[in-house]
XYZ file of N, CA, C and O in Angstrom:
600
model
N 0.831 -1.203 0.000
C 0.000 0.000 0.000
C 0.865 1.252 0.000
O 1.688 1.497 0.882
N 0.600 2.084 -1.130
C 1.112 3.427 -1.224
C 0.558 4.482 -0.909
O -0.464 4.650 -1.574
N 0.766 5.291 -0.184
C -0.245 6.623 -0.358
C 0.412 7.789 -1.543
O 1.581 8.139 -1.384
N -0.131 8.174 -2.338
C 0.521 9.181 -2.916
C 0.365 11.002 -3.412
O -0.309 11.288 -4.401
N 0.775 11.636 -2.933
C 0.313 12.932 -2.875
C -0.026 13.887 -3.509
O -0.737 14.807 -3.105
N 0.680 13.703 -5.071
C -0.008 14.245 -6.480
C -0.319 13.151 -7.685
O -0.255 13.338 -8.900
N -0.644 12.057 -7.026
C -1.052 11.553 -7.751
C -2.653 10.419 -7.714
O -2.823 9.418 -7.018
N -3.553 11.005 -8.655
C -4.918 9.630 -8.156
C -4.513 8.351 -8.726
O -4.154 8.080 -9.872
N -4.599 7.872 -8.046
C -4.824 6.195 -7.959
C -6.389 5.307 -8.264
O -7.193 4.969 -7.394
N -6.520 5.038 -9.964
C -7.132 4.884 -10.654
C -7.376 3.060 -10.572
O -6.800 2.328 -11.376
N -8.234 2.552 -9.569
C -8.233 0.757 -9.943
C -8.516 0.237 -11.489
O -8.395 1.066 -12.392
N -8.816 -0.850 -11.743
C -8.878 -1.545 -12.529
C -10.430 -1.227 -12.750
O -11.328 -1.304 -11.912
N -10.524 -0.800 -14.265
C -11.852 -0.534 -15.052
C -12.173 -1.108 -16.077
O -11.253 -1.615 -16.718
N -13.615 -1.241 -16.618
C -13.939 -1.680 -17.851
C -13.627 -1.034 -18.703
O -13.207 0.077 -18.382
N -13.662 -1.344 -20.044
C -13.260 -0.924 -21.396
C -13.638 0.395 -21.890
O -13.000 1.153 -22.620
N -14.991 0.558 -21.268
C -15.942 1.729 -21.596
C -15.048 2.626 -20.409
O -14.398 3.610 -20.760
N -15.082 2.258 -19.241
C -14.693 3.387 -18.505
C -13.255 3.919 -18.272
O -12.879 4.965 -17.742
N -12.484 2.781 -18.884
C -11.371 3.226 -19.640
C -11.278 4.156 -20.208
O -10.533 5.070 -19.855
N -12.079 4.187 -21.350
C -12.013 5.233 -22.761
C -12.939 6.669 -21.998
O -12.762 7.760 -22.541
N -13.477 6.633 -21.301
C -13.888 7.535 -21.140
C -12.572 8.421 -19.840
O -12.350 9.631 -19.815
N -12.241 7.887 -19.374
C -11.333 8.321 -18.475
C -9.803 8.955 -19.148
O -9.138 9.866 -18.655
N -9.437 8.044 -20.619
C -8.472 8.255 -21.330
C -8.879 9.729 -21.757
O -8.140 10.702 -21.604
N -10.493 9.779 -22.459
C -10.508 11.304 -23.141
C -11.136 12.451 -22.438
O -11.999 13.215 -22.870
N -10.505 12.436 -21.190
C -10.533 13.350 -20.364
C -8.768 13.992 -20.031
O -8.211 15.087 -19.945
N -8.622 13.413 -19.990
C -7.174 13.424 -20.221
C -6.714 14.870 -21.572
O -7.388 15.185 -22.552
N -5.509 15.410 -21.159
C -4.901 15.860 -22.429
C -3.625 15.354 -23.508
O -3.429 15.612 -24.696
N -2.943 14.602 -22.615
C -1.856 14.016 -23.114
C -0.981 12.840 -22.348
O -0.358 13.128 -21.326
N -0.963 11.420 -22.923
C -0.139 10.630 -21.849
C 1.159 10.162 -21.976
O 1.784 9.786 -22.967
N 1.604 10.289 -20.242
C 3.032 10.344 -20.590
C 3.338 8.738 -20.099
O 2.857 8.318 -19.047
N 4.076 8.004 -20.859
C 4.430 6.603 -20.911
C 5.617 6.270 -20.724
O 6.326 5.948 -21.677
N 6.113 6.283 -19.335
C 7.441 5.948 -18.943
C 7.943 4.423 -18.533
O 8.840 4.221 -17.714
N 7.269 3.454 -19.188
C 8.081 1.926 -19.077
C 9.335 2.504 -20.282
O 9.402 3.320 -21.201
N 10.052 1.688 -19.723
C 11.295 1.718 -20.704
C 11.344 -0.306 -21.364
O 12.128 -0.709 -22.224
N 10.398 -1.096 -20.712
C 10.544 -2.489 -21.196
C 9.068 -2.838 -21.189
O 8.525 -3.290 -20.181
N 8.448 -2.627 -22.295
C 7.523 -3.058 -22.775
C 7.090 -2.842 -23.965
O 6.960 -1.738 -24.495
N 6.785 -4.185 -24.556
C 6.144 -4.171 -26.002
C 5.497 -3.961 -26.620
O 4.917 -5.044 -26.682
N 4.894 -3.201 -27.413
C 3.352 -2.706 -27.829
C 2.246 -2.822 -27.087
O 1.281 -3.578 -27.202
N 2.569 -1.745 -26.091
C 1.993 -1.594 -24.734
C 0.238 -1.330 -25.417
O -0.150 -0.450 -26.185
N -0.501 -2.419 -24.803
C -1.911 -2.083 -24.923
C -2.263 -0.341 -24.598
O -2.748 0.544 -25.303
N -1.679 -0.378 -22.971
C -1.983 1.530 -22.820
C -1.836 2.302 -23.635
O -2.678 3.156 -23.913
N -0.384 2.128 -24.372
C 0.159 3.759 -25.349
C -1.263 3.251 -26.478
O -1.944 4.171 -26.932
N -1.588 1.949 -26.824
C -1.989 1.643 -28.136
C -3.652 2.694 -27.693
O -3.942 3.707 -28.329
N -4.467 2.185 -26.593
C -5.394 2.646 -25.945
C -5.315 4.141 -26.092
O -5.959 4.756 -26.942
N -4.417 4.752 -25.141
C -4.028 5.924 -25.289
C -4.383 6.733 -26.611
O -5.355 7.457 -26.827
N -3.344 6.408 -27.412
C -3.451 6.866 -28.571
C -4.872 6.969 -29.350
O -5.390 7.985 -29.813
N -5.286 5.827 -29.364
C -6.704 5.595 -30.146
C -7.742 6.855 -29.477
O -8.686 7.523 -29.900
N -7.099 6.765 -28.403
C -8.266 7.449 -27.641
C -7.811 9.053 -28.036
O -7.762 9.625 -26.947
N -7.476 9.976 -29.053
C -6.302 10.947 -29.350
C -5.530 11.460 -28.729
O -5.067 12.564 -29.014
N -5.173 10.711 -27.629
C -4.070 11.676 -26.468
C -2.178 11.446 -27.673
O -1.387 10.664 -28.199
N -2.535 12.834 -27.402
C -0.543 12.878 -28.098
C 0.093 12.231 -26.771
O -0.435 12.268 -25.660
N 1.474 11.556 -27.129
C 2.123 10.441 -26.111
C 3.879 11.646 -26.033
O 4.604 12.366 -26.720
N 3.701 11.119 -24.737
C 5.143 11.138 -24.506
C 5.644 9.822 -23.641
O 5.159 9.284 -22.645
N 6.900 9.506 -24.490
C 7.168 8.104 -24.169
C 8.577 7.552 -24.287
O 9.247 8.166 -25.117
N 9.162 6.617 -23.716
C 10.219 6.238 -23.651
C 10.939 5.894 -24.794
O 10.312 4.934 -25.241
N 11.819 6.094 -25.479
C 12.434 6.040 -26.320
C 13.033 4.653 -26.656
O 14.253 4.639 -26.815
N 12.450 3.633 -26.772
C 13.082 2.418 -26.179
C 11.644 1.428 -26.972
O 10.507 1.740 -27.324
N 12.491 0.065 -26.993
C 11.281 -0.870 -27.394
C 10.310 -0.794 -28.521
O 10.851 -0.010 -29.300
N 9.239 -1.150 -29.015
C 8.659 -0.487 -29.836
C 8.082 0.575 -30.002
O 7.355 0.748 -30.980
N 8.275 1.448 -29.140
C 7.246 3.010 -28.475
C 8.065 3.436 -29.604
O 7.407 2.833 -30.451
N 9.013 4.020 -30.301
C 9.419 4.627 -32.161
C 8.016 4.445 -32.895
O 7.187 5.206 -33.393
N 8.148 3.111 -32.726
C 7.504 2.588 -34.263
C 5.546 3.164 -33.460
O 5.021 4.148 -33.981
N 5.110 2.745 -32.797
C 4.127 3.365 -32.447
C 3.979 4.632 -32.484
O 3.384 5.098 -33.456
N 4.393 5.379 -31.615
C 4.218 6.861 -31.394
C 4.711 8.040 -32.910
O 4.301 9.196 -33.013
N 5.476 7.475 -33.730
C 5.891 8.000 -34.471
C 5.716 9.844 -34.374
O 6.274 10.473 -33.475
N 4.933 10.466 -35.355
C 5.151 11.799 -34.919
C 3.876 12.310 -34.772
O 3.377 13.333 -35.242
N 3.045 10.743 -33.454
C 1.971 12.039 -32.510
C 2.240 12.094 -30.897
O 1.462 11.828 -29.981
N 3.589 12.524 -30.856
C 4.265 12.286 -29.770
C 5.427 13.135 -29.762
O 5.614 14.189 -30.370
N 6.315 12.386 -28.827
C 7.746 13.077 -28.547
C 8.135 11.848 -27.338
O 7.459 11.374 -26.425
N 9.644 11.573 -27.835
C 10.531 10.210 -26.847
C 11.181 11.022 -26.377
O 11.581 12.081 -26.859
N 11.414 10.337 -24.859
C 12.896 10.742 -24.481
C 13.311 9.649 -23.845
O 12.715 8.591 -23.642
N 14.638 10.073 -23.476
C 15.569 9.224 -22.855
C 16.066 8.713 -21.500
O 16.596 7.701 -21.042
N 15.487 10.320 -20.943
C 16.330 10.645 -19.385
C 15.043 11.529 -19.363
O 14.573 12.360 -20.140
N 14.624 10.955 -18.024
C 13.069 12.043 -17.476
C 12.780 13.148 -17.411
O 11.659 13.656 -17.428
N 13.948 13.692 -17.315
C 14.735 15.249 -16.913
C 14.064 16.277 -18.527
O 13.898 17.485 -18.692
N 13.818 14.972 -19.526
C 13.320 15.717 -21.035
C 11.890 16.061 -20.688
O 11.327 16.996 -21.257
N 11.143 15.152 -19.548
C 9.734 15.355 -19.971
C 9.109 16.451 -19.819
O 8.027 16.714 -20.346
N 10.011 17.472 -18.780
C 8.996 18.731 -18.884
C 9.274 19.466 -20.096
O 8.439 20.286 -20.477
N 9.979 19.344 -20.531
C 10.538 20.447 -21.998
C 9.528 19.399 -23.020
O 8.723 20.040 -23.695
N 9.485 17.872 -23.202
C 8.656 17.797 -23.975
C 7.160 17.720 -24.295
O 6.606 17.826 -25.389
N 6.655 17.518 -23.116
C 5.272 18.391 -22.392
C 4.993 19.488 -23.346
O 4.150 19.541 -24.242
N 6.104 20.572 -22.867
C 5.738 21.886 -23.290
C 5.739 21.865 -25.158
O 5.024 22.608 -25.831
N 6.658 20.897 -25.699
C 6.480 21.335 -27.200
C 5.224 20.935 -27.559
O 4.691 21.506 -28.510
N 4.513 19.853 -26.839
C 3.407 19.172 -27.333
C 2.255 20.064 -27.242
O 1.416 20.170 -28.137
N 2.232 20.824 -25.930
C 1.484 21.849 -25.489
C 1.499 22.863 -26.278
O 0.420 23.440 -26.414
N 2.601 23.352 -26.974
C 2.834 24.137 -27.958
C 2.304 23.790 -29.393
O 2.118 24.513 -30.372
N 2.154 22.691 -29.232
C 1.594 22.435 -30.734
C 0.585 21.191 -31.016
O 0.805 20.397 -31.931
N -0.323 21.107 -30.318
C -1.366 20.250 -29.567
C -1.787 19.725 -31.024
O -1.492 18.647 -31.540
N -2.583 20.813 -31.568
C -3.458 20.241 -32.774
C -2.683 19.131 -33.833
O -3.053 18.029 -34.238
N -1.447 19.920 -34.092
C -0.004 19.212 -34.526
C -0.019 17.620 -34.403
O -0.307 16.811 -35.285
N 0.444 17.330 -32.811
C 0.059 16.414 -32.717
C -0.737 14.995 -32.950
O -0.651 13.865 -33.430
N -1.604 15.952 -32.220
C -2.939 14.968 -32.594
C -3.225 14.655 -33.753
O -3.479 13.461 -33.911
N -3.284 15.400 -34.765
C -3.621 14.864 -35.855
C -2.911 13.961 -36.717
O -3.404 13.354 -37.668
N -1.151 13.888 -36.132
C -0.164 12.849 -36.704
C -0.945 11.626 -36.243
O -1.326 10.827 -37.099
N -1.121 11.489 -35.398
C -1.297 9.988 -34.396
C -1.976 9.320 -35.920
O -2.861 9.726 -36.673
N -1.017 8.023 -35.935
C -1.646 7.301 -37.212
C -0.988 5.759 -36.713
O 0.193 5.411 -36.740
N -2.350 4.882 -36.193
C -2.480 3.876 -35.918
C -3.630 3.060 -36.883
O -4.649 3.507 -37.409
N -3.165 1.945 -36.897
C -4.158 0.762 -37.654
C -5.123 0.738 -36.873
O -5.047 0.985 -35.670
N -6.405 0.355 -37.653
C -7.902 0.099 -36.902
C -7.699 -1.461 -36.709
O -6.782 -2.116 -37.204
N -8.884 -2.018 -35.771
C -8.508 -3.304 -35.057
C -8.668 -4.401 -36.310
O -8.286 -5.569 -36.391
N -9.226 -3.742 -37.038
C -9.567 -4.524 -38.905
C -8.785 -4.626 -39.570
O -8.636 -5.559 -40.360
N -8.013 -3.604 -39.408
C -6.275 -3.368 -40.338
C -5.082 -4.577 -39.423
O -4.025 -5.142 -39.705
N -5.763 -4.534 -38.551
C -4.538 -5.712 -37.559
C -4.888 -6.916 -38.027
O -4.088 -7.738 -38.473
N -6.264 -7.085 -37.930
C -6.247 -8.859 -37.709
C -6.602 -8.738 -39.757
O -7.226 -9.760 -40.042
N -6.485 -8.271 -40.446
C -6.336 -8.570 -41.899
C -4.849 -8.833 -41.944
O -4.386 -9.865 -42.428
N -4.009 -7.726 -41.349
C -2.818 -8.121 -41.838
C -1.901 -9.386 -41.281
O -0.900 -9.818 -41.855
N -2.573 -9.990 -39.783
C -2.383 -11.292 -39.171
C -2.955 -12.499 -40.168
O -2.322 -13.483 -40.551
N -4.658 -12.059 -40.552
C -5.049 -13.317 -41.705
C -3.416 -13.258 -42.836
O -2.589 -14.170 -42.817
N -3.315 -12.299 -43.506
C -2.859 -12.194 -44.609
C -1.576 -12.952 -44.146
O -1.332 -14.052 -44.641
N -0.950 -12.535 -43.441
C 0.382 -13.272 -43.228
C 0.514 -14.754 -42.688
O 1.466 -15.429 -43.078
N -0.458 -15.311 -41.755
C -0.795 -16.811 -41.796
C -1.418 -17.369 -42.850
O -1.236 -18.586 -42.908
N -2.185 -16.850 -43.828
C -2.235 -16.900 -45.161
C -1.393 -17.685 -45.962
O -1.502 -18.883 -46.226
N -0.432 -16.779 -46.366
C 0.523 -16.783 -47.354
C 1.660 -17.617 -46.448
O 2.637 -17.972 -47.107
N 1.669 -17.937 -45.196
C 2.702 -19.118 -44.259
C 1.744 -20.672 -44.622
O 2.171 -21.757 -45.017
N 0.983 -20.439 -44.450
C -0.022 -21.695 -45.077
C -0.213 -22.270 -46.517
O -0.492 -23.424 -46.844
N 0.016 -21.139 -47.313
C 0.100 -21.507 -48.823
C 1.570 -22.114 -49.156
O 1.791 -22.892 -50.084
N 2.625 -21.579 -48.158
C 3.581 -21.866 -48.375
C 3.985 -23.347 -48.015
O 5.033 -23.907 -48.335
N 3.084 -23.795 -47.384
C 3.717 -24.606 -46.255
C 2.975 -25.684 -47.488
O 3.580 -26.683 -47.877
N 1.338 -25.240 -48.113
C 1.063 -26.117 -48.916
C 1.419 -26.434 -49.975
O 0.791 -27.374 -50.462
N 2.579 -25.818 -50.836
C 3.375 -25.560 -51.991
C 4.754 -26.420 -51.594
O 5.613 -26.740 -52.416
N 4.792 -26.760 -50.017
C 6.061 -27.531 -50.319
C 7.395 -26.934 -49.619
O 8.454 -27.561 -49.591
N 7.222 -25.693 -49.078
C 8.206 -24.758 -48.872
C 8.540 -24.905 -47.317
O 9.187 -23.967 -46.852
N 8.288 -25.667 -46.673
C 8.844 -25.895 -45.804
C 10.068 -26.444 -45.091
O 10.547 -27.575 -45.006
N 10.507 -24.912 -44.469
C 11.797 -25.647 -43.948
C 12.226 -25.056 -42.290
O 13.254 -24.527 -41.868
N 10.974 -25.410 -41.647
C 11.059 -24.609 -40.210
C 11.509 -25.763 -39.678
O 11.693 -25.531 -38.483
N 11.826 -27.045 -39.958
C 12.446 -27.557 -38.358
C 11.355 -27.947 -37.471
O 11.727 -28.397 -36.387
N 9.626 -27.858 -37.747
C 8.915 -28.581 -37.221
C 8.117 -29.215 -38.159
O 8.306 -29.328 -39.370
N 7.130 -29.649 -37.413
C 6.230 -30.460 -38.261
C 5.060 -29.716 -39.080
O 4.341 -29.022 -38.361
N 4.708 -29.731 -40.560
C 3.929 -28.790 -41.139
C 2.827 -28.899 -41.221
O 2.195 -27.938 -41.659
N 2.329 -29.766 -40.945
C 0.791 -30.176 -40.637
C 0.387 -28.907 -39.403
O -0.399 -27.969 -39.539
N 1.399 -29.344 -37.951
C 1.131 -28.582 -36.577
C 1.741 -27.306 -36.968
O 1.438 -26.500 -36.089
N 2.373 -26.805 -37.766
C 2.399 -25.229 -38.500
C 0.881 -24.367 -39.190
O 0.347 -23.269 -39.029
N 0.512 -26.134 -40.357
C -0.549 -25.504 -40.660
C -1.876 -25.301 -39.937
O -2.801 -24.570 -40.295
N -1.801 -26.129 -38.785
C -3.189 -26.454 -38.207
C -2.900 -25.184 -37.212
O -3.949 -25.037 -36.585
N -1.812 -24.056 -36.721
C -1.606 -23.577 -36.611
C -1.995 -21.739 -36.998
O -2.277 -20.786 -36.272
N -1.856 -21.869 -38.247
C -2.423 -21.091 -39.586
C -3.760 -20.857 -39.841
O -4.413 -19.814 -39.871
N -4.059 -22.058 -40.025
C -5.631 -22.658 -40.516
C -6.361 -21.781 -39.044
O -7.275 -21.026 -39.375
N -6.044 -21.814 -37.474
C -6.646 -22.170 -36.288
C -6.652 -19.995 -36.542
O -7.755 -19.477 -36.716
N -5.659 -19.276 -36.522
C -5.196 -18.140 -36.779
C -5.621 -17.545 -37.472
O -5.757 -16.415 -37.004
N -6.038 -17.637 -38.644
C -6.359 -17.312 -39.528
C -8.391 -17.411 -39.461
O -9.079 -16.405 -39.631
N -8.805 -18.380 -39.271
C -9.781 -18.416 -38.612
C -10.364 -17.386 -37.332
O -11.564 -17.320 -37.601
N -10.226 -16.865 -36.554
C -9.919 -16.214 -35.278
C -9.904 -14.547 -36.026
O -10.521 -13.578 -35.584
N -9.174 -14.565 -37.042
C -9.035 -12.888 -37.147
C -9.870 -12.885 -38.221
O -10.635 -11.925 -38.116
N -10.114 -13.642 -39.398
C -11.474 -13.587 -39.361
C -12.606 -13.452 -39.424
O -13.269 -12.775 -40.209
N -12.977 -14.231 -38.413
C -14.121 -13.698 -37.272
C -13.987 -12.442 -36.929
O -14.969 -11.700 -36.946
N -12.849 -12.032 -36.589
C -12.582 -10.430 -35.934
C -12.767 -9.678 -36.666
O -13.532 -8.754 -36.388
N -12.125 -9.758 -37.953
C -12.898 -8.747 -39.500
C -14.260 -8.644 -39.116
O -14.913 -7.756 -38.567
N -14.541 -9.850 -39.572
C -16.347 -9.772 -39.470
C -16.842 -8.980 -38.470
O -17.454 -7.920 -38.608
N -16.539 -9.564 -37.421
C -17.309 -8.784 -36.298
C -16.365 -6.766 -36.247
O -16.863 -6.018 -35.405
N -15.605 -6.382 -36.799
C -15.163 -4.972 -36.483
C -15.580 -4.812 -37.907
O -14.755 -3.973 -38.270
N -16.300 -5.059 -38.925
C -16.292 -4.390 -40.543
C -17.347 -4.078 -41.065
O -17.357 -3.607 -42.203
């Protein structure tokens, strides 16, 4: 148990009250330095908050330029302020895939690993049946997810 003095302490919420809590917000700042296509920044973002974020991991390739990285914490108030300085800027870079653009480009690529695998082209070192049933199971799953987000 922490108590903390400028900061609220937000429990665990549903999806809806997530998003509504995200776009209240003006801008989030994302200081893991070891994590992978952090659901939050992804959340975040969707939700239009410009990011400031650790320079590290995949947070580049995400945040690209509706944001600002740094390195050493000591950047975040200076990069606060450019974002603040140029808000609209921002926001309007933020350019993320819709949840339709993900799981097409997951079909598409278990796809074309499955065609391959049925053409003969296998040379992973396991068994291609449990590759394809793999594929087949994957590919199935997103989908469904098209369908249901299209």
């Amino acid at each position: 148990p922490v108590t903390f003095k400028n900061i609220i302490h937000k429990g665990p919420m549903s999806s809806d009250s997530l998003a509504m809590e995200l776009r209240q917000a003006d801008i989030f700042i994302f200081a893991s330095k070891v994590e992978s296509c952090s659901n939050s920044l992804l959340e975040a973002m969707h939700s239009g908050l410009p990011v400031v974020a650790f320079d590290g991991s995949s947070n580049p390739e995400i945040v690209k330029l509706g944001g600002e990285l740094f390195t050493e914490p000591e950047q975040i108030p200076d990069l606060l302020e450019t974002i603040i300085l140029n808000y609209e800027m921002y926001q309007g870079n933020i350019d993320l895939p819709g949840i339709s653009d993900v799981g097409a480009s997951y079909y598409d690529f278990t796809n074309t690993t499955y065609t391959k695998l049925e053409s003969g082209g296998s040379r992973l070192g396991v068994s291609s049946l449990l590759v394809k049933c793999f594929c087949a199971i994957v590919m199935y799953v997103f989908w469904k997810i098209k369908q249901r987000f299209s």
